[in-house]
Amino acid sequence: MAKTRRRQKSQAKKSAISPMMIAAVVGAAILIVGGLILISNQGKPGSGAASDVARYPTLGNPNAAVVIEDYSDFG
């Protein structure tokens, strides 16, 4: 009876997943996902670049002052 208890305990220890193993798998997954995001963003041209505005029809003085009015509820 004592031998079977020892076997059960040793088998339970072997089958248990350690927290260190879980942390390693989660860390590897984070690195892989981060790398994929980084690689996918490298091929894109810079955002916010001005397009060729000369081909679009415009009205008004091209040297007019720019006025920005901000309506917000953040204080």
Short mmCIF file of C-alpha atoms in Angstrom, two decimals:
data_model
loop_
_atom_site.label_atom_id
_atom_site.label_comp_id
_atom_site.label_asym_id
_atom_site.label_seq_id
_atom_site.Cartn_x
_atom_site.Cartn_y
_atom_site.Cartn_z
CA MET A 1 0.00 0.00 0.00
CA ALA A 2 2.85 2.39 0.79
CA LYS A 3 4.46 1.66 -2.59
CA THR A 4 1.31 2.53 -4.48
CA ARG A 5 1.03 5.84 -2.64
CA ARG A 6 4.64 6.67 -3.53
CA ARG A 7 3.97 5.82 -7.16
CA GLN A 8 0.86 7.97 -7.21
CA LYS A 9 2.72 10.92 -5.69
CA SER A 10 5.64 10.61 -8.09
CA GLN A 11 3.30 10.34 -11.07
CA ALA A 12 1.38 13.39 -9.87
CA LYS A 13 4.64 15.37 -9.65
CA LYS A 14 5.68 14.31 -13.14
CA SER A 15 2.36 15.19 -14.76
CA ALA A 16 2.00 18.59 -13.09
CA ILE A 17 2.91 21.56 -15.30
CA SER A 18 5.22 23.93 -13.51
CA PRO A 19 4.47 27.66 -13.37
CA MET A 20 7.88 28.30 -14.92
CA MET A 21 6.88 26.29 -17.99
CA ILE A 22 3.63 28.25 -18.33
CA ALA A 23 5.52 31.54 -18.05
CA ALA A 24 7.99 30.40 -20.71
CA VAL A 25 5.21 29.45 -23.13
CA VAL A 26 3.35 32.74 -22.54
CA GLY A 27 6.58 34.72 -22.98
CA ALA A 28 7.39 32.92 -26.22
CA ALA A 29 3.88 33.58 -27.53
CA ILE A 30 4.20 37.29 -26.71
CA LEU A 31 7.55 37.48 -28.51
CA ILE A 32 6.19 35.71 -31.58
CA VAL A 33 3.08 37.92 -31.80
CA GLY A 34 5.16 41.07 -31.24
CA GLY A 35 7.60 40.02 -33.95
CA LEU A 36 4.79 39.36 -36.41
CA ILE A 37 3.26 42.77 -35.71
CA LEU A 38 6.64 44.46 -36.14
CA ILE A 39 7.32 42.67 -39.42
CA SER A 40 3.87 43.46 -40.81
CA ASN A 41 4.25 47.19 -40.06
CA GLN A 42 7.70 47.57 -41.63
CA GLY A 43 6.55 47.19 -45.23
CA LYS A 44 4.01 50.02 -45.11
CA PRO A 45 4.91 53.53 -46.32
CA GLY A 46 4.91 56.30 -43.75
CA SER A 47 1.43 57.31 -42.73
CA GLY A 48 0.41 60.94 -42.79
CA ALA A 49 2.47 61.74 -45.88
CA ALA A 50 1.03 64.51 -48.01
CA SER A 51 -0.52 63.37 -51.25
CA ASP A 52 -0.14 65.19 -54.53
CA VAL A 53 -2.67 67.98 -53.92
CA ALA A 54 -1.97 69.73 -57.23
CA ARG A 55 -4.21 67.29 -59.06
CA TYR A 56 -7.28 68.09 -56.90
CA PRO A 57 -9.40 71.17 -57.60
CA THR A 58 -9.18 73.82 -54.88
CA LEU A 59 -10.73 77.18 -54.11
CA GLY A 60 -9.36 80.15 -52.20
CA ASN A 61 -6.01 81.69 -51.46
CA PRO A 62 -3.25 79.05 -51.15
CA ASN A 63 -1.46 81.31 -48.65
CA ALA A 64 -4.48 81.79 -46.38
CA ALA A 65 -4.03 81.47 -42.63
CA VAL A 66 -5.07 78.20 -41.07
CA VAL A 67 -7.45 78.38 -38.11
CA ILE A 68 -8.09 75.31 -35.96
CA GLU A 69 -11.04 75.31 -33.59
CA ASP A 70 -11.12 72.55 -31.01
CA TYR A 71 -14.42 71.52 -29.43
CA SER A 72 -13.86 69.02 -26.65
CA ASP A 73 -15.21 68.03 -23.28
CA PHE A 74 -11.92 67.14 -21.62
CA GLY A 75 -11.54 70.25 -19.51
#
